[in-house]
Coordinates of C-alpha atoms and ligand atoms in Angstrom, one line a residue:
X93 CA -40.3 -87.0 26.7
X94 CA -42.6 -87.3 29.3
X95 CA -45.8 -89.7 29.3
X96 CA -49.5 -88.8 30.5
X97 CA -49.1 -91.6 33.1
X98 CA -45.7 -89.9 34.1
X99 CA -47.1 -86.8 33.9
X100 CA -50.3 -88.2 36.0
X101 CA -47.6 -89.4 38.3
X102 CA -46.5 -86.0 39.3
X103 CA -49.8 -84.9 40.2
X104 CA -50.5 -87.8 42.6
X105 CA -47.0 -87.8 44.3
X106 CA -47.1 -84.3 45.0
X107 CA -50.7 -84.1 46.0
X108 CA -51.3 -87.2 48.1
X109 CA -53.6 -88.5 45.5
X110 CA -56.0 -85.6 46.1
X111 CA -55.8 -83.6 42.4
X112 CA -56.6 -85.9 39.2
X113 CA -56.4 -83.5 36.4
X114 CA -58.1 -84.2 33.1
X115 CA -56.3 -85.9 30.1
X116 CA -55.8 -82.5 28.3
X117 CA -54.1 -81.1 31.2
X118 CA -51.7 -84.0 31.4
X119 CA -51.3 -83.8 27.2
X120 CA -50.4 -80.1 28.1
X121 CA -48.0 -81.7 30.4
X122 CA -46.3 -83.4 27.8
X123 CA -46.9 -81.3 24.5
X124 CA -46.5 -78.0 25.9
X125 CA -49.2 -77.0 23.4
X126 CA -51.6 -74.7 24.6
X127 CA -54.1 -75.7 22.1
X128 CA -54.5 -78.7 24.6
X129 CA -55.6 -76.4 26.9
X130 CA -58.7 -75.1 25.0
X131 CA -61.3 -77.0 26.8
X132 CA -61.0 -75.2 29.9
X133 CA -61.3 -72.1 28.3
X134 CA -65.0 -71.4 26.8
X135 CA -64.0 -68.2 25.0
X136 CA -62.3 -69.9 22.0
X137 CA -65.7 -70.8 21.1
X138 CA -66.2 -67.5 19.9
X139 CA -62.7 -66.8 19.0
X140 CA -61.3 -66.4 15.4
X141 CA -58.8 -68.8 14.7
X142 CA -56.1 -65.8 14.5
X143 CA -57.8 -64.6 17.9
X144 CA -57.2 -67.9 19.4
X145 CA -53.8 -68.0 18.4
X146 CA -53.7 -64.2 20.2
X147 CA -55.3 -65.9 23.3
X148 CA -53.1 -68.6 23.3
X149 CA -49.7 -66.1 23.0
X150 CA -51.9 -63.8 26.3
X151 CA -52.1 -67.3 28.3
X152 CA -48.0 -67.5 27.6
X153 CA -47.0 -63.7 28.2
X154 CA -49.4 -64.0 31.5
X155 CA -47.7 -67.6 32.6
X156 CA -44.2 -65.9 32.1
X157 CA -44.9 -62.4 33.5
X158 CA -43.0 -61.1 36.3
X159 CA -45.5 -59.8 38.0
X160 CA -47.4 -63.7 37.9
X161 CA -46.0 -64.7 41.3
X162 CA -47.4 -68.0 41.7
X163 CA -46.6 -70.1 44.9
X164 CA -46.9 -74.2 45.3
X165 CA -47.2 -74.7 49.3
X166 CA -46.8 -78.0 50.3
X167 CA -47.6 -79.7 53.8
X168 CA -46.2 -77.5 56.7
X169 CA -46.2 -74.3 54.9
X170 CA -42.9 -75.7 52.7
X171 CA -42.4 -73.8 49.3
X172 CA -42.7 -76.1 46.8
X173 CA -43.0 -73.6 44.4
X174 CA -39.8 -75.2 41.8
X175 CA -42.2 -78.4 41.4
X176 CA -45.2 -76.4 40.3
X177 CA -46.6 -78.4 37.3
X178 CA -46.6 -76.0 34.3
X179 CA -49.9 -76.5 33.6
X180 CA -51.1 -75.0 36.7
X181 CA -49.4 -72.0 36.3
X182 CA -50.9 -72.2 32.5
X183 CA -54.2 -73.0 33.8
X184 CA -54.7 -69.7 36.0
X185 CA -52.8 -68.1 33.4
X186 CA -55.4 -69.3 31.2
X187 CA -58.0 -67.5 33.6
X188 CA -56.9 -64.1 33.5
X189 CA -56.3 -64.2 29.8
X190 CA -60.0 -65.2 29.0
X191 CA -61.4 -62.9 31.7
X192 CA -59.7 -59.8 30.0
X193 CA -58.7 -60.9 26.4
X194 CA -60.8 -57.6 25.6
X195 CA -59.6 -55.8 28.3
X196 CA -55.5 -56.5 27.8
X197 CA -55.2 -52.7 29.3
X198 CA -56.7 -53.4 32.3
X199 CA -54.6 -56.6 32.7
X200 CA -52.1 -54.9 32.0
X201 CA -52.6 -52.4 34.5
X202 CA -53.3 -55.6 36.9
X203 CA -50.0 -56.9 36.8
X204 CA -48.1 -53.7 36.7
X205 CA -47.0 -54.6 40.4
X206 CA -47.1 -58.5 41.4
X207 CA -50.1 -60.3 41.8
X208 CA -50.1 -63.3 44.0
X209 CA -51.5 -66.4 44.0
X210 CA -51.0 -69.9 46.8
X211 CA -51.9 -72.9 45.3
X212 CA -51.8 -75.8 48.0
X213 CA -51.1 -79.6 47.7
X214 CA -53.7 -80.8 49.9
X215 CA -56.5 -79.0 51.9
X216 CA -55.2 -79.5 55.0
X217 CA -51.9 -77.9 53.9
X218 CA -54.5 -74.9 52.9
X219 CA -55.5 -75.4 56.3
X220 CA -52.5 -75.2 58.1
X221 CA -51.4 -71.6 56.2
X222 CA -55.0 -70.1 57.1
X223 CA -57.0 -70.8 54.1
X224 CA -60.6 -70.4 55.3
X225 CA -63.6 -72.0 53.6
X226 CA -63.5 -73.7 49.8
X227 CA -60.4 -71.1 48.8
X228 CA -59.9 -67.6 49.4
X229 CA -58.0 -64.4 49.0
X230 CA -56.7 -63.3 51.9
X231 CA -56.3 -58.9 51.9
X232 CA -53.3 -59.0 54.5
X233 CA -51.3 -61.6 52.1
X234 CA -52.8 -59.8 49.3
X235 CA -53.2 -63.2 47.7
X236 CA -55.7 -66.1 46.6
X237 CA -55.8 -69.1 48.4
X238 CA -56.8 -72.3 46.7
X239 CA -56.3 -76.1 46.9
X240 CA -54.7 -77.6 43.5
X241 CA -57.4 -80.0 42.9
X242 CA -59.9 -77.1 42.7
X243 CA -58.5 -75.5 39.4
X244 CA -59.4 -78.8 37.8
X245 CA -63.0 -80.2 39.6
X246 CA -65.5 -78.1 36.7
X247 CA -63.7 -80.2 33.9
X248 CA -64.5 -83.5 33.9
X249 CA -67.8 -83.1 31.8
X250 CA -68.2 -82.1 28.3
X251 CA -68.2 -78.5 29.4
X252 CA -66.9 -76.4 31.6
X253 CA -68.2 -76.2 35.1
X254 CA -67.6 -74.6 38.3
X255 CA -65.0 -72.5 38.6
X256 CA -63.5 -71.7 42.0
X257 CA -60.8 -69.7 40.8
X258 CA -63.0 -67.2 39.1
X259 CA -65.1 -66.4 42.6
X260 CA -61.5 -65.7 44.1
X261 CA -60.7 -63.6 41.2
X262 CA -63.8 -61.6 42.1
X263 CA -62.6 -60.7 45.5
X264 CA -59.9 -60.1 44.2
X265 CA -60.4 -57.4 41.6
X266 CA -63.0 -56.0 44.3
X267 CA -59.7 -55.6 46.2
X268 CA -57.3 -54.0 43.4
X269 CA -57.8 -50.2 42.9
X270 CA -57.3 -49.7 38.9
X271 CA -56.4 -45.9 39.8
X272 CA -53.6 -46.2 42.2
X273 CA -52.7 -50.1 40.3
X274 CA -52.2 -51.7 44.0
X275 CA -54.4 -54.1 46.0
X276 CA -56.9 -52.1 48.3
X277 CA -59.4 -52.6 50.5
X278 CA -63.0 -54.1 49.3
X279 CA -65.4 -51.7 47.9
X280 CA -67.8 -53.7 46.1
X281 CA -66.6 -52.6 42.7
X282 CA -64.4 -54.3 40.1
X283 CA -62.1 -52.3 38.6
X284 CA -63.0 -49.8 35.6
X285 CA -66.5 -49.0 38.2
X286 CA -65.1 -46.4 40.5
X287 CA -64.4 -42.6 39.0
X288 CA -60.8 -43.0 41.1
X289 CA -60.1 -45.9 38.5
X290 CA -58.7 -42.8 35.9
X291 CA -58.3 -43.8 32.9
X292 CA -59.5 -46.7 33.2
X293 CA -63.1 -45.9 34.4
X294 CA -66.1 -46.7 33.1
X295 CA -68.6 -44.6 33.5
X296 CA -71.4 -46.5 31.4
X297 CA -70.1 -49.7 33.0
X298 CA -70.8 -48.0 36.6
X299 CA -74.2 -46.6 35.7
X300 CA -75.5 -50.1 34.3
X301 CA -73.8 -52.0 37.7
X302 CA -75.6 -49.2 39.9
X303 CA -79.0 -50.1 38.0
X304 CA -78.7 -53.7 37.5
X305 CA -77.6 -54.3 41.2
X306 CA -80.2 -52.3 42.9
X307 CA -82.9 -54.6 40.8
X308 CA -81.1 -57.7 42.2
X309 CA -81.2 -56.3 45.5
X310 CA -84.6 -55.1 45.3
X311 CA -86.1 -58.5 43.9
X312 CA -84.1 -59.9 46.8
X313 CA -85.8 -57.6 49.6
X314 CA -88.8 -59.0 47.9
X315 CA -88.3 -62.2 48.6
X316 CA -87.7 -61.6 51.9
X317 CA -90.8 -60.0 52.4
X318 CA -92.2 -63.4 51.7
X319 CA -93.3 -61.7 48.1
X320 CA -93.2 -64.1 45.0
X321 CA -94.6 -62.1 42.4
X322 CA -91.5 -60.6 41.3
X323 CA -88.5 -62.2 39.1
X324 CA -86.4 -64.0 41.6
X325 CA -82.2 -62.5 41.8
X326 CA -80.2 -64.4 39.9
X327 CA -77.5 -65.3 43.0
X328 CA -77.8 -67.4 45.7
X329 CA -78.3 -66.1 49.0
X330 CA -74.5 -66.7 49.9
X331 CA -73.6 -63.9 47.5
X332 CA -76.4 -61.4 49.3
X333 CA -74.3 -61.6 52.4
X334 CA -71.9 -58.6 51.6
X335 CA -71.1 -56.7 48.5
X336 CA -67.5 -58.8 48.3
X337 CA -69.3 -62.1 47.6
X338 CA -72.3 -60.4 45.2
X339 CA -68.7 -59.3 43.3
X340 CA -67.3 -63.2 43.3
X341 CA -70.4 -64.9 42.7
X342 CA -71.8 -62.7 40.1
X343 CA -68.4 -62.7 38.2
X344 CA -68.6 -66.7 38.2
X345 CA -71.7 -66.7 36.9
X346 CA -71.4 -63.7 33.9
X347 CA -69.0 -66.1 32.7
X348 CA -70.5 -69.2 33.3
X349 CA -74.8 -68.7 32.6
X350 CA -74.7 -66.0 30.5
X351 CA -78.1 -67.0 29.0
X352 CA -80.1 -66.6 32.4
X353 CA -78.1 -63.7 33.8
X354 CA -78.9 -61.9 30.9
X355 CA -82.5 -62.6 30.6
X356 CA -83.0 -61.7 34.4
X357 CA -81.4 -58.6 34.3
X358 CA -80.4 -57.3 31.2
X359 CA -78.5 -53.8 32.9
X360 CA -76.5 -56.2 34.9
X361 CA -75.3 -58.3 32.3
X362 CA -74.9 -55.1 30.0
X363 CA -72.6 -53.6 32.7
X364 CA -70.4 -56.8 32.8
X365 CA -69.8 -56.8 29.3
X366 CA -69.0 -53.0 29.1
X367 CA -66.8 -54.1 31.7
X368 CA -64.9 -56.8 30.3
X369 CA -65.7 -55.8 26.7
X370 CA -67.2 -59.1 25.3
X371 CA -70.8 -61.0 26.0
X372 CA -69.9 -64.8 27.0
X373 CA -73.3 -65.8 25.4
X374 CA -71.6 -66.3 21.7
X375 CA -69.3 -68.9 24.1
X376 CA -72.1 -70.6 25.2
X377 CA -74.9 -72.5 23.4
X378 CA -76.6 -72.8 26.6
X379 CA -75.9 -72.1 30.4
X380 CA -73.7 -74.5 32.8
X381 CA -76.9 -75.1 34.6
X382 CA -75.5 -76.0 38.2
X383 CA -76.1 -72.4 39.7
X384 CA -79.1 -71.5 37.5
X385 CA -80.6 -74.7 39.0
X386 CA -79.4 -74.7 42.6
X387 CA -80.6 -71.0 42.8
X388 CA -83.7 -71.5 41.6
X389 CA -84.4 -74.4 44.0
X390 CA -83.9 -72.1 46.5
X391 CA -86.3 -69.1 46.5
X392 CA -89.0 -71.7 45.1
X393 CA -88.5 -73.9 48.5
X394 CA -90.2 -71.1 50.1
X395 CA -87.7 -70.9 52.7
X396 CA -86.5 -66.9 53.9
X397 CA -83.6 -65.5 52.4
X398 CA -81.0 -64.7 55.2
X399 CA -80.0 -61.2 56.1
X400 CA -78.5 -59.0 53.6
X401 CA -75.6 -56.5 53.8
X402 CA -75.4 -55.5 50.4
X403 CA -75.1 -51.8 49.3
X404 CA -75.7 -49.6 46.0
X405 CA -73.1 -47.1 45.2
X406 CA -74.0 -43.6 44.7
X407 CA -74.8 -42.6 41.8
Ligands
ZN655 ZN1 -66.4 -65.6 48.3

């Protein structure tokens, strides 16, 4: 059997040194027990302990679908894909599972055709394949782009932290169409908001995003303006540049502090969880505070938000 130092071994050979996962991901490694996992996932705080054991078999039935097409790129654009370590592909797994655990369905529908995802060594060999920025998903590839080490940097405190991998999943269910089940072009909705979506539309879910995006948009305008009397938005002005990043951003942050998004704009967060069929608040005693805080600091520092291309659906 392997050890945690073996196991830590892997990592740094095939990463240069760059990705140090946690212990639990290396005990993973070497027990194959999900329930190792559990730290990286904030839902089983509010799971039952048969749920858990249901989220635990979705992690395994998501890692081993065949529709899960998960690629390793090494330096060079090589294919390292046969030396992924398991616990990455259980990791992102590990993702989609907690993002639709009440929405199995919808995931379903997700990974009725293949979904793609490039995990790279190093960044420079994310680089060198046309990643762009901190990670990605790239609509002619139809595929998130990330660097190995990223799936892991939230973890090392006693509570989950940032979380790269959900921004990408943003874009990315910006880009799949529910209705037709392929990846589309970005609309600014995730699926379940558009009335093409079929049978899986929501119309509350679209009337509550509709509402709860326009007062986000508005209180940004506002702000603008140079106007402080209003509640500030909740996002940054990195995810006011375009409806694809309000998508990513706000996604990362329903499931990350639920507390403040929910006391800013209730209709938003109500939309989210008519969306994905669960509030993250019984997850979370309090708020990762990282954004909430960074945010903040912002549109207090009196500086102007930048230029906004953000859009409201019709009702
Ligand atoms: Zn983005």
């Amino acid at each position: 059997m392997k050890s945690l130092t073996q196991s830590a071994e892997q990592f740094h050979a095939l990463t240069e040194g760059q990705c140090r996962p946690q212990n639990a991901a290396l005990t993973f490694m070497v027990s194959q027990d999900i329930r190792a996992l559990d730290q990286y996932f904030p839902i089983v705080n509010m799971l039952s302990e048969s749920q858990t054991e249901a989220f635990h078999q979705l992690i395994r039935q998501v890692a081993e679908h065949p529709h899960f097409d998960l690629r390793l790129i090494g330096k060079n654009k090589t294919d390292l894909t046969h030396q992924t370590p398991n616990v990455v592909r259980y990791l992102i797994a590990g993702h989609l599972a907690e993002v639709f655990f009440f929405r199995q369905n919808l995931l379903a529908r997700f990974l009725h055709t293949p979904r793609h995802f490039q995990i790279y060594v190093t960044p420079e060999a994310f680089q060198l394949d046309g990643g762009v920025s901190g990670g990605c998903y790239s609509p002619s590839r139809q595929s998130i782009q990330l660097v190995m080490s990223r799936l892991f940097e939230g973890f090392n405190g006693t509570k989950p932290g940032v979380c790269p991998f959900l921004h990408e999943l943003g874009h990315m269910l910006d880009h799949f169409d529910a209705g037709s089940g392929s990846m589309g072009r970005s609309e600014g909705l995730y699926p379940g908001l558009s009335p093409r979506d079929g049978e899986w539309f929501n119309p509350r879910a679209r009337e509550l995003f509709i509402a709860g995006k326009r007062i986000e948009l508005d209180r940004y305008r506002m702000r603008q303006t140079g106007d402080v009397s209003h509640p500030m938005p909740i996002g940054h002005p990195y995810v006011f540049q375009n409806d694809g990043e309000f998508l990513a951003g706000y996604l990362e942050m329903f499931f990350r502090n639920p507390h403040y998004f929910a006391a800013q704009n209730p209709d938003l967060y109500a939309a989210y969880c008519e969306l994905f069929g669960y509030d993250p608040r019984n997850a979370w005693t309090e708020d990762f505070p990282h954004y909430v805080n960074a945010n903040r600091s912002f549109y207090l520092s009196g500086q102007t938000p930048s230029k906004t291309r953000l859009t409201i659906p019709k009702l």
